[in-house]
Tab-separated table of C-alpha atoms in Angstrom:
chain	number	residue	atom	x	y	z
F	213	UNK	CA	-6.218	1.967	-7.732
F	214	UNK	CA	-5.485	0.566	-11.114
F	215	UNK	CA	-7.301	-2.784	-11.448
F	216	UNK	CA	-4.375	-4.125	-13.508
F	217	UNK	CA	-2.237	-4.212	-10.356
F	218	UNK	CA	-2.399	-7.155	-7.970
F	219	UNK	CA	-3.528	-4.773	-5.212
F	220	UNK	CA	-7.152	-4.468	-4.217
F	221	UNK	CA	-7.770	-2.176	-1.272
F	222	UNK	CA	-11.455	-3.086	-1.234
F	223	UNK	CA	-10.646	-6.776	-0.605
F	224	UNK	CA	-8.101	-6.167	2.176
F	225	UNK	CA	-9.156	-7.552	5.563
F	226	UNK	CA	-7.167	-4.864	7.398
F	227	UNK	CA	-5.019	-1.853	6.537
F	228	UNK	CA	-2.354	-0.694	8.962
F	229	UNK	CA	-0.269	2.457	8.947
F	230	UNK	CA	3.398	1.452	8.899
F	231	UNK	CA	5.473	4.649	8.627
F	232	UNK	CA	5.620	8.176	7.301
F	233	UNK	CA	8.419	10.427	6.078
F	234	UNK	CA	8.339	13.975	4.746
F	235	UNK	CA	7.622	12.682	1.250
F	236	UNK	CA	6.097	9.180	1.638
F	237	UNK	CA	3.378	7.258	3.439
F	238	UNK	CA	3.613	3.473	3.863
F	239	UNK	CA	0.639	1.179	4.525
F	240	UNK	CA	0.403	-2.595	4.905
F	241	UNK	CA	-2.652	-4.310	3.427
F	242	UNK	CA	-3.567	-7.641	5.036
F	243	UNK	CA	-5.437	-10.133	2.885
F	244	UNK	CA	-5.217	-13.250	5.068
F	245	UNK	CA	-2.591	-14.623	2.707
F	246	UNK	CA	0.254	-12.853	0.997
F	247	UNK	CA	0.115	-9.284	2.307
F	248	UNK	CA	1.424	-6.163	0.576
F	249	UNK	CA	3.277	-3.126	1.889
F	250	UNK	CA	2.708	-0.101	-0.331
F	251	UNK	CA	4.591	3.185	-0.257
F	252	UNK	CA	2.898	6.260	-1.721
F	253	UNK	CA	4.493	9.573	-2.661
F	254	UNK	CA	2.579	12.194	-0.644
F	255	UNK	CA	2.704	15.009	-3.173
F	256	UNK	CA	1.657	13.028	-6.263
F	257	UNK	CA	-0.254	10.138	-4.688
F	258	UNK	CA	1.638	7.704	-6.921
F	259	UNK	CA	2.823	4.328	-5.684
F	260	UNK	CA	6.607	4.367	-5.325
F	261	UNK	CA	7.145	0.830	-3.972
F	262	UNK	CA	5.239	-2.415	-3.455
F	263	UNK	CA	6.616	-5.175	-1.271
F	264	UNK	CA	5.074	-8.631	-0.908
F	265	UNK	CA	5.114	-9.921	2.671
């Protein structure tokens, strides 16, 4: 992932599958603090949404 984003998969303590549609895949990254839910577009691999939890 782009290091300019405030998302670091390598520092996540846990990654959980949240949901899937025909065109997207949503994962929640747990950091032990503010967590992030990220939605990816399946065809392009681009991030379509980021939600702070």
